[in-house]
Coordinates of C-alpha atoms in Angstrom, one line a residue:
Chain A
M1 CA 46.8 177.1 65.7
K2 CA 43.7 178.1 63.8
Q3 CA 42.3 178.8 60.3
D4 CA 40.6 182.1 59.9
I5 CA 39.9 185.0 57.5
Y6 CA 42.0 188.2 57.7
E7 CA 41.4 191.5 56.0
I8 CA 44.2 193.3 54.2
L9 CA 44.7 196.8 55.7
S10 CA 47.7 197.7 53.5
N11 CA 50.1 196.0 51.0
E12 CA 53.0 198.1 50.0
Q13 CA 56.4 197.6 48.3
I14 CA 59.2 198.5 50.7
A15 CA 62.2 197.3 48.6
P16 CA 62.7 195.7 45.2
S17 CA 60.4 192.7 45.0
V18 CA 59.8 193.0 48.8
F19 CA 56.3 193.8 50.2
K20 CA 54.9 194.6 53.6
M21 CA 51.3 193.6 54.3
L22 CA 49.2 194.6 57.3
L23 CA 46.3 192.2 58.1
S24 CA 43.5 192.6 60.6
G25 CA 42.0 189.7 62.5
D26 CA 42.5 187.4 65.5
T27 CA 46.2 187.4 66.5
S28 CA 45.6 185.7 69.9
P29 CA 46.9 182.2 68.7
I30 CA 50.4 183.7 68.3
T31 CA 52.6 182.5 71.1
A32 CA 56.1 183.5 70.1
P33 CA 58.0 185.7 67.6
G34 CA 59.3 183.7 64.7
Q35 CA 56.1 181.7 64.1
F36 CA 54.6 181.9 60.7
V37 CA 51.3 181.9 58.8
N38 CA 50.3 179.7 55.9
I39 CA 48.3 181.8 53.3
K40 CA 45.8 180.5 50.8
I41 CA 46.4 182.5 47.7
P42 CA 43.6 182.7 45.1
E43 CA 44.0 180.3 42.2
F44 CA 46.9 178.4 43.8
Y45 CA 46.4 175.0 45.5
L46 CA 49.0 174.9 48.3
R47 CA 49.3 177.6 50.9
R48 CA 52.4 179.9 51.1
P49 CA 54.3 179.9 54.5
I50 CA 55.4 183.4 55.5
S51 CA 56.9 184.5 58.8
I52 CA 55.1 186.9 61.1
C53 CA 57.1 190.2 61.4
D54 CA 55.0 192.0 64.0
R55 CA 51.7 191.8 65.7
D56 CA 49.4 193.6 68.2
D57 CA 46.0 192.5 69.5
K58 CA 44.2 193.0 66.2
T59 CA 46.7 193.2 63.4
L60 CA 49.7 191.3 62.1
T61 CA 52.5 192.4 59.7
I62 CA 54.1 190.1 57.2
I63 CA 57.0 191.0 54.9
Y64 CA 57.5 188.8 51.9
K65 CA 59.5 188.7 48.7
V66 CA 58.0 188.0 45.3
V67 CA 59.7 184.8 44.2
G68 CA 57.1 183.0 42.1
G69 CA 53.5 183.0 40.9
G70 CA 51.9 182.8 44.3
T71 CA 53.7 185.7 45.9
E72 CA 53.2 187.6 42.7
V73 CA 49.4 187.3 43.1
L74 CA 49.8 188.2 46.8
S75 CA 51.7 191.4 45.9
R76 CA 48.8 192.6 43.7
M77 CA 46.1 192.2 46.4
K78 CA 44.5 195.3 47.6
K79 CA 43.3 196.9 50.8
G80 CA 39.9 195.4 51.8
E81 CA 40.5 192.0 50.2
K82 CA 40.4 189.0 52.4
L83 CA 42.9 186.1 52.9
D84 CA 42.4 182.7 54.4
L85 CA 45.3 182.1 56.9
L86 CA 46.5 179.2 59.1
I87 CA 47.9 181.2 61.9
S88 CA 50.7 180.7 64.5
L89 CA 52.4 177.8 63.0
G90 CA 55.8 176.6 64.2
N91 CA 57.7 176.9 67.4
G92 CA 59.1 180.4 67.1
F93 CA 62.1 181.8 68.9
D94 CA 62.8 181.1 72.6
T95 CA 64.0 184.2 74.4
K96 CA 64.8 182.5 77.6
P97 CA 68.5 181.6 76.8
S98 CA 69.3 185.0 75.3
G99 CA 71.4 186.4 78.2
D100 CA 71.5 190.2 78.6
R101 CA 73.2 191.0 75.2
P102 CA 71.6 189.0 72.4
L103 CA 72.7 189.4 68.8
L104 CA 70.2 189.2 66.0
I105 CA 71.5 188.4 62.5
G106 CA 69.2 188.8 59.5
G107 CA 70.0 188.3 55.8
G108 CA 67.7 189.8 53.2
V109 CA 64.1 188.5 53.4
G110 CA 65.2 186.6 56.6
V111 CA 65.1 189.9 58.5
P112 CA 61.3 190.2 59.2
P113 CA 60.8 187.6 62.0
L114 CA 63.7 189.1 63.9
Y115 CA 61.7 192.4 64.3
G116 CA 59.1 190.7 66.5
L117 CA 61.8 189.0 68.3
C118 CA 63.7 192.2 68.9
K119 CA 60.6 193.9 70.2
K120 CA 60.1 191.1 72.7
L121 CA 63.8 191.0 73.8
I122 CA 63.8 194.8 74.4
G123 CA 60.6 194.5 76.3
E124 CA 62.4 192.0 78.5
G125 CA 65.1 194.6 79.2
K126 CA 67.8 193.1 77.0
A127 CA 70.5 195.2 75.2
V128 CA 69.9 194.0 71.7
S129 CA 72.4 194.3 68.8
V130 CA 71.1 193.7 65.2
I131 CA 73.1 192.9 62.1
L132 CA 71.2 193.3 58.9
G133 CA 72.8 192.0 55.7
F134 CA 71.8 192.9 52.2
N135 CA 73.3 192.8 48.7
N136 CA 73.1 196.6 48.2
K137 CA 71.7 199.8 49.5
A138 CA 68.5 199.6 47.4
E139 CA 67.5 196.3 49.1
I140 CA 67.7 197.5 52.7
F141 CA 64.5 197.7 54.7
Y142 CA 63.6 198.0 58.4
E143 CA 66.9 199.6 59.5
K144 CA 65.1 202.5 61.0
E145 CA 62.4 200.3 62.5
F146 CA 64.9 198.3 64.5
R147 CA 66.6 201.5 65.7
D148 CA 63.3 202.9 66.8
L149 CA 62.8 199.8 69.0
G150 CA 66.1 200.8 70.8
A151 CA 68.4 198.2 69.2
F152 CA 72.0 198.9 68.2
V153 CA 71.9 198.3 64.4
A154 CA 74.7 197.5 62.0
V155 CA 74.1 197.1 58.3
T156 CA 76.3 195.2 55.9
T157 CA 76.1 195.3 52.1
V158 CA 77.9 193.0 49.8
D159 CA 78.8 195.8 47.3
G160 CA 79.6 198.3 50.0
S161 CA 77.0 200.8 48.8
Y162 CA 75.8 201.3 52.4
G163 CA 77.1 200.5 55.9
L164 CA 79.9 198.0 56.3
K165 CA 81.1 196.4 53.1
G166 CA 80.9 192.6 53.2
F167 CA 78.8 189.9 54.8
V168 CA 77.1 189.7 58.2
T169 CA 80.0 187.6 59.4
D170 CA 82.3 190.6 59.0
A171 CA 80.1 192.4 61.6
I172 CA 79.7 189.5 63.9
K173 CA 83.5 189.3 64.4
N174 CA 83.4 192.7 66.1
A175 CA 80.2 192.1 68.1
D176 CA 80.0 191.5 71.9
Y177 CA 77.0 189.2 72.6
T178 CA 75.7 186.5 75.0
Y179 CA 73.6 184.5 72.5
F180 CA 72.4 184.9 68.9
Y181 CA 69.3 184.5 66.8
T182 CA 69.5 184.3 63.0
C183 CA 67.2 184.1 59.9
G184 CA 68.4 184.2 56.3
P185 CA 69.7 182.0 53.4
K186 CA 71.4 178.7 54.1
P187 CA 74.9 179.9 52.9
M188 CA 74.7 182.7 55.5
F189 CA 73.7 180.2 58.2
K190 CA 76.9 178.2 57.5
A191 CA 79.0 181.3 57.6
V192 CA 77.3 182.4 60.9
N193 CA 77.9 178.9 62.3
S194 CA 81.6 179.1 61.5
V195 CA 82.2 182.4 63.3
A196 CA 79.7 182.5 66.1
K197 CA 81.1 182.2 69.6
T198 CA 78.0 181.3 71.5
S199 CA 74.9 179.1 71.3
G200 CA 72.1 180.4 69.2
Q201 CA 68.9 179.8 67.2
F202 CA 68.5 179.5 63.4
S203 CA 65.1 179.9 61.7
F204 CA 64.9 177.7 58.7
E205 CA 62.9 177.9 55.5
E206 CA 61.7 174.9 53.4
R207 CA 59.1 174.1 50.8
M208 CA 56.0 172.9 52.7
G209 CA 52.9 171.0 51.8
C210 CA 50.7 171.7 54.7
G211 CA 52.6 173.7 57.4
T212 CA 50.8 171.7 60.1
G213 CA 52.9 168.6 60.4
A214 CA 50.6 166.3 58.4
C215 CA 52.5 165.7 55.2
M216 CA 56.2 165.3 56.2
G217 CA 57.1 167.5 53.2
C218 CA 59.6 169.7 55.0
T219 CA 61.5 167.3 57.2
C220 CA 65.2 167.8 57.9
K221 CA 67.8 165.7 59.7
T222 CA 68.8 166.9 63.2
K223 CA 71.0 165.4 65.9
N224 CA 67.8 164.7 67.7
G225 CA 66.3 162.7 64.8
P226 CA 64.1 163.9 61.9
K227 CA 62.2 167.2 62.5
R228 CA 59.5 168.8 60.5
I229 CA 60.5 172.4 59.8
C230 CA 56.8 173.4 60.1
T231 CA 56.2 171.9 63.6
G232 CA 59.6 171.0 65.1
G233 CA 60.9 174.3 63.6
P234 CA 61.2 176.6 61.9
V235 CA 63.6 177.5 64.7
L236 CA 66.4 175.0 65.6
V237 CA 69.1 175.5 68.2
R238 CA 72.7 175.5 67.0
E239 CA 73.6 172.3 68.9
E240 CA 71.0 170.1 67.1
I241 CA 71.6 171.2 63.6
E242 CA 73.3 168.8 61.1
W243 CA 75.3 170.9 58.7
Chain B
M1 CA 17.1 162.0 58.7
V2 CA 19.6 160.5 56.3
D3 CA 21.8 157.5 57.0
T4 CA 25.5 158.1 56.3
S5 CA 26.8 154.8 57.7
V6 CA 28.6 152.3 55.4
K7 CA 30.1 148.9 56.0
L8 CA 33.7 148.3 55.1
C9 CA 34.8 144.6 55.1
G10 CA 32.4 143.8 57.9
I11 CA 33.1 146.9 60.1
M12 CA 30.5 149.6 60.3
L13 CA 31.6 153.2 59.7
D14 CA 29.6 156.2 60.8
N15 CA 30.3 157.7 57.4
P16 CA 32.5 156.9 54.5
V17 CA 35.1 159.7 55.0
I18 CA 38.6 158.5 55.9
P19 CA 41.7 160.8 55.8
A20 CA 44.2 159.2 53.4
S21 CA 47.5 157.8 54.4
G22 CA 50.3 160.4 54.3
T23 CA 48.1 163.4 54.6
F24 CA 47.0 163.0 58.3
G25 CA 50.1 161.8 60.1
F26 CA 49.0 159.4 62.9
G27 CA 45.9 161.4 63.4
Y28 CA 46.2 162.7 66.9
E29 CA 47.8 166.0 65.9
F30 CA 44.6 167.0 64.1
T31 CA 42.9 167.2 67.5
R32 CA 44.2 170.7 67.5
F33 CA 41.7 171.4 64.8
Y34 CA 38.6 169.3 65.6
D35 CA 37.3 166.1 67.4
I36 CA 38.6 163.4 65.1
N37 CA 36.0 161.0 66.4
V38 CA 33.7 162.4 63.7
L39 CA 35.8 160.5 61.1
G40 CA 34.6 157.2 59.6
S41 CA 38.1 155.9 60.2
I42 CA 41.8 157.1 59.7
S43 CA 44.3 155.6 57.3
L44 CA 47.6 156.0 59.2
K45 CA 50.9 157.2 57.8
G46 CA 52.6 154.5 55.7
T47 CA 54.6 152.2 58.0
T48 CA 57.6 150.2 57.1
K49 CA 59.5 147.5 59.1
E50 CA 62.5 149.8 59.8
P51 CA 62.4 153.6 60.4
R52 CA 62.8 155.7 57.3
F53 CA 63.9 159.3 56.9
G54 CA 62.5 159.4 53.3
N55 CA 63.8 161.6 50.5
P56 CA 65.8 164.8 50.6
T57 CA 63.9 168.1 50.3
P58 CA 62.3 169.7 48.3
R59 CA 59.7 167.0 48.6
I60 CA 56.7 169.1 47.6
A61 CA 55.9 171.0 44.4
E62 CA 52.7 173.0 43.5
C63 CA 50.7 172.0 40.5
P64 CA 47.5 173.3 38.9
S65 CA 44.7 172.0 41.2
G66 CA 47.1 169.8 43.1
L67 CA 50.6 169.0 44.2
L68 CA 53.5 166.6 43.6
N69 CA 55.0 164.9 46.6
A70 CA 58.1 162.8 47.0
V71 CA 58.2 162.3 50.8
G72 CA 59.4 158.7 50.4
L73 CA 57.6 157.0 53.2
Q74 CA 59.1 158.8 56.2
N75 CA 58.0 156.9 59.3
P76 CA 59.4 155.9 62.6
G77 CA 59.2 152.1 61.8
A78 CA 56.7 149.5 62.9
Q79 CA 57.9 149.0 66.5
A80 CA 57.7 152.8 67.2
V81 CA 54.3 152.9 65.6
L82 CA 53.1 150.1 67.8
N83 CA 54.7 151.5 71.0
N84 CA 54.1 155.2 70.5
E85 CA 51.9 156.4 67.7
L86 CA 49.0 153.9 68.1
K87 CA 49.0 154.4 71.9
T88 CA 48.9 158.2 71.5
L89 CA 46.1 157.9 68.9
K90 CA 44.1 155.5 71.1
R91 CA 43.8 158.2 73.8
V92 CA 41.9 160.5 71.4
Y93 CA 40.3 158.3 68.9
K94 CA 37.9 155.5 69.7
K95 CA 37.2 153.8 66.4
P96 CA 39.0 151.1 64.4
V97 CA 41.9 152.5 62.3
M98 CA 43.5 151.4 59.1
A99 CA 47.2 150.6 59.3
N100 CA 48.9 151.4 56.1
V101 CA 51.9 149.1 55.4
S102 CA 54.7 149.4 52.8
G103 CA 57.9 147.5 52.2
F104 CA 60.7 146.6 49.8
S105 CA 60.3 142.9 49.8
V106 CA 57.6 140.3 50.5
D107 CA 59.2 139.6 53.8
D108 CA 59.1 143.4 54.7
Y109 CA 55.3 143.4 54.2
V110 CA 54.8 140.2 56.1
S111 CA 56.9 141.1 59.1
T112 CA 55.4 144.6 59.4
V113 CA 51.9 143.2 59.3
E114 CA 52.8 140.5 61.8
M115 CA 54.3 143.1 64.2
L116 CA 51.1 145.2 64.1
T117 CA 48.3 142.7 63.8
G118 CA 48.0 142.1 67.5
D119 CA 47.0 145.7 68.1
E120 CA 43.3 145.8 68.8
G121 CA 42.9 149.3 67.6
I122 CA 43.7 148.2 64.0
G123 CA 40.5 147.3 62.1
W124 CA 42.0 146.9 58.6
F125 CA 45.4 146.7 56.9
E126 CA 45.9 148.8 53.9
I127 CA 48.7 147.3 51.9
N128 CA 50.5 150.0 49.9
I129 CA 51.9 148.4 46.7
S130 CA 51.8 151.7 44.9
C131 CA 54.1 154.3 46.4
P132 CA 55.9 155.9 43.4
N133 CA 58.5 157.7 45.6
V134 CA 60.7 154.9 46.8
H135 CA 63.2 153.0 44.7
G136 CA 63.2 149.2 44.5
G137 CA 60.0 148.6 46.4
G138 CA 56.3 149.4 46.7
L139 CA 55.4 150.3 43.2
A140 CA 57.5 147.4 41.8
F141 CA 54.8 145.1 43.2
G142 CA 51.9 147.3 42.2
T143 CA 52.5 147.5 38.5
S144 CA 52.0 143.9 37.6
A145 CA 49.2 141.4 38.4
E146 CA 51.9 138.9 39.4
G147 CA 53.6 141.3 41.9
A148 CA 50.3 142.3 43.4
A149 CA 49.2 138.7 43.7
K150 CA 52.5 137.7 45.4
I151 CA 52.2 140.4 48.1
T152 CA 48.5 139.7 48.7
K153 CA 49.0 136.0 49.1
A154 CA 51.9 136.4 51.6
V155 CA 50.1 139.1 53.7
R156 CA 46.9 137.1 53.7
K157 CA 48.7 134.4 55.7
A158 CA 50.1 137.0 58.2
T159 CA 46.8 138.4 59.5
D160 CA 43.1 137.5 60.1
K161 CA 42.2 141.2 59.8
P162 CA 40.8 142.5 56.6
I163 CA 43.5 143.4 54.0
I164 CA 42.8 146.2 51.5
I165 CA 45.4 146.5 48.7
K166 CA 46.2 150.1 47.7
L167 CA 46.6 150.2 43.9
S168 CA 48.6 152.3 41.6
P169 CA 47.1 154.2 38.7
N170 CA 50.5 154.1 36.9
V171 CA 49.5 150.9 35.1
T172 CA 47.9 149.9 31.8
D173 CA 45.0 147.9 33.3
I174 CA 44.2 148.5 36.9
A175 CA 41.2 146.2 36.8
E176 CA 43.4 143.2 36.0
I177 CA 45.6 144.0 39.1
A178 CA 42.5 144.3 41.3
K179 CA 41.3 140.9 40.1
A180 CA 44.7 139.4 40.9
C181 CA 44.4 140.8 44.5
E182 CA 40.8 139.5 44.9
A183 CA 41.9 136.0 43.7
E184 CA 44.6 135.8 46.4
G185 CA 42.2 136.7 49.2
A186 CA 42.2 140.5 49.4
D187 CA 39.2 141.8 51.3
G188 CA 39.2 145.1 49.4
V189 CA 41.1 147.4 47.2
S190 CA 41.8 151.2 47.6
L191 CA 42.5 153.5 44.7
I192 CA 44.1 155.5 43.4
N193 CA 47.5 156.2 44.8
T194 CA 49.3 159.2 43.2
L195 CA 50.0 159.6 39.5
L196 CA 53.7 159.8 38.7
G197 CA 54.7 163.3 37.6
M198 CA 57.4 165.8 37.4
R199 CA 57.9 169.6 37.4
I200 CA 60.9 171.5 36.2
D201 CA 62.2 174.8 37.6
L202 CA 62.8 177.3 34.8
K203 CA 65.3 179.2 36.9
T204 CA 67.6 176.3 37.8
K205 CA 66.5 174.2 34.7
K206 CA 66.3 171.2 36.9
P207 CA 63.4 169.1 38.3
L208 CA 61.8 170.9 41.3
L209 CA 61.8 167.8 43.5
A210 CA 65.0 166.5 44.8
N211 CA 63.7 163.0 43.9
K212 CA 63.1 164.4 40.4
T213 CA 59.7 162.6 40.1
G214 CA 56.8 162.7 42.6
G215 CA 53.2 161.6 43.0
L216 CA 50.4 163.9 41.7
S217 CA 47.3 164.3 43.9
G218 CA 44.5 166.8 44.5
P219 CA 41.5 167.7 42.4
A220 CA 43.6 167.5 39.2
V221 CA 43.5 163.6 39.4
K222 CA 39.8 163.2 40.3
P223 CA 38.4 162.3 36.9
V224 CA 41.2 159.7 36.4
A225 CA 40.4 158.2 39.8
V226 CA 36.6 158.1 39.3
R227 CA 37.2 156.3 35.9
M228 CA 39.5 153.7 37.6
V229 CA 37.0 153.1 40.5
Y230 CA 34.3 152.6 37.9
Q231 CA 36.5 150.1 35.9
V232 CA 37.5 148.2 39.0
Y233 CA 33.9 148.0 40.3
E234 CA 33.0 146.1 37.1
A235 CA 35.9 143.7 37.6
V236 CA 35.8 142.6 41.2
K237 CA 33.2 141.9 43.9
I238 CA 35.3 143.0 46.9
P239 CA 34.7 146.5 48.4
I240 CA 36.5 149.5 46.9
I241 CA 37.8 152.5 48.8
G242 CA 37.8 155.4 46.3
M243 CA 40.1 158.4 46.5
G244 CA 41.8 161.0 44.3
G245 CA 41.1 164.7 44.8
I246 CA 38.1 164.4 47.0
S247 CA 37.3 167.9 48.5
S248 CA 33.5 167.9 49.0
A249 CA 30.5 165.8 49.9
E250 CA 29.6 165.8 46.2
D251 CA 32.9 164.2 45.4
V252 CA 32.3 161.5 48.0
I253 CA 29.0 160.7 46.4
E254 CA 30.5 160.7 42.9
F255 CA 33.1 158.1 43.9
M256 CA 30.4 156.0 45.6
L257 CA 28.3 156.1 42.4
A258 CA 31.4 154.9 40.5
G259 CA 31.6 151.9 42.9
A260 CA 33.3 152.9 46.2
V261 CA 31.8 151.8 49.5
A262 CA 34.0 154.3 51.4
T263 CA 36.3 157.1 50.4
Q264 CA 39.6 158.7 51.4
V265 CA 40.4 162.4 51.5
G266 CA 44.1 163.2 50.9
A267 CA 45.5 166.4 49.5
A268 CA 42.5 168.5 50.9
N269 CA 43.8 167.9 54.4
L270 CA 47.0 169.7 53.6
V271 CA 45.4 172.9 52.5
E272 CA 42.4 172.8 54.8
P273 CA 43.1 171.0 58.1
C274 CA 39.3 170.7 58.8
A275 CA 38.5 169.4 55.3
C276 CA 37.3 165.9 56.4
K277 CA 35.1 167.4 59.2
R278 CA 33.6 169.9 56.7
I279 CA 32.8 167.1 54.2
I280 CA 31.2 165.0 56.9
D281 CA 29.1 168.0 58.0
E282 CA 28.0 168.7 54.5
L283 CA 27.0 165.1 53.7
P284 CA 23.4 165.0 55.0
A285 CA 22.4 168.2 53.1
V286 CA 24.0 167.0 49.9
M287 CA 22.4 163.6 50.3
Q288 CA 19.0 165.3 50.7
K289 CA 19.6 167.5 47.7
Y290 CA 20.1 164.4 45.5
G291 CA 17.4 162.3 47.1
I292 CA 19.7 159.9 48.9
K293 CA 18.3 158.5 52.2
K294 CA 20.8 155.7 52.8
L295 CA 24.3 156.4 51.6
S296 CA 25.4 152.7 51.5
E297 CA 22.8 152.0 48.9
I298 CA 24.3 154.2 46.2
T299 CA 27.6 152.3 45.7
G300 CA 27.9 151.4 42.1
G301 CA 24.8 153.3 41.2
A302 CA 26.3 154.7 38.0
H303 CA 26.5 151.2 36.6
N304 CA 22.8 150.5 36.7
G305 CA 21.0 150.5 33.3

């Protein structure tokens, strides 16, 4: 975990209100896919936690949705501008229990951290299936990127404008998998939990004060006692979650 | 060479910079960022007799130059603090710490202090009678001179260690409350706790915080805090710990000129984990800039003449 300055290499819109930003700087503190960065945004007091989508030795990719004033400012930042990041926060996904056929389930802007996870699992020789759920065709992003990694990809849209009509759960029912990983909105988590046949990991989102465990702003109840989403999470295993 | 040391209720501090309760956990987790032994002391996470989960989320909301929090005193309870947190901290921090205690009744405060007072690592008790985020306790005592006096008197009998009463700014006359604490044997006062506030989400048309209201902290509250430290300094003789939006060495000096002998840094720790270390590093140069050789001599300097 460290605080450092990163330079924006690109910042482009890839779907309505959804932006992809490439940053250069030290990525060595990152230890697992599913970790996040906490970004100081000019003129805002608190940092904004955003999951890491992908990384190499010198760059990292984040994908974020404009949901308020902070992300709005972020979306207007240009190549060459610099950002103050707290990097490699949270536990991230654990690939050890994945088995040989893990299933990745992403909903909307919950999709990005699953990309880094997919890359790692495929690197470990796993046969990865991915279900990406969106509201409609226009909102879809990263379908091709997951396919290019070598994953089997299914897309669902609520309105049926692309792929399978319905929710991610409609695709999970037909899937054959040894373990699952998911990131997305809470209603989707509940639906996934109700149909999933194996153990799995859920990556949660919460409003945070610090992102480093200091303020207790993001605590949730688990079967193992209170956990801070920023340090005990954001990834929780299915068996410990209190629904 | 400048001298940054100060004395707080008979105990020397290397410098007047103390992370504020609730913004620094139990301290040891910050060793990931820097050697916490540079700190003057540490005010620990508010501790209650029994474990508390705190309020539902969202507990945090952004504000201009600050934030609202409604954590609600989440802590593992006094016994776990004694058995686990203080022991873990002792391995990485070698100076006296400030145990911050909250409660819902006079008995709660007294029994928590009694449970902790034997721990030799604790240098002071900071008695929080000003948390705005729990119902039926804390703040109820802190908003009247009578309530503050009652807690001070009871806690005074429970420990020989210095007790510092943490005061609420959500009152008409903070000086009157400070005087009541002094009269009942408080060794010091710390101020200010957070200012009660609210934000409303335009999308949902509901308060942003699950608790509806929360405490405002950060640079936004600094002028209010400086004014209150100034007023309390004129009213009492016991030492004051000043806090409210401190983010720089200049801020530390400003609070000391208003009347503080030491300071706490709160919200800044949340956005910049190394904030306290940076402020301590900056102090000597800022002291030199303003012609200050011995920091302890400037307390109350704004009142002269």
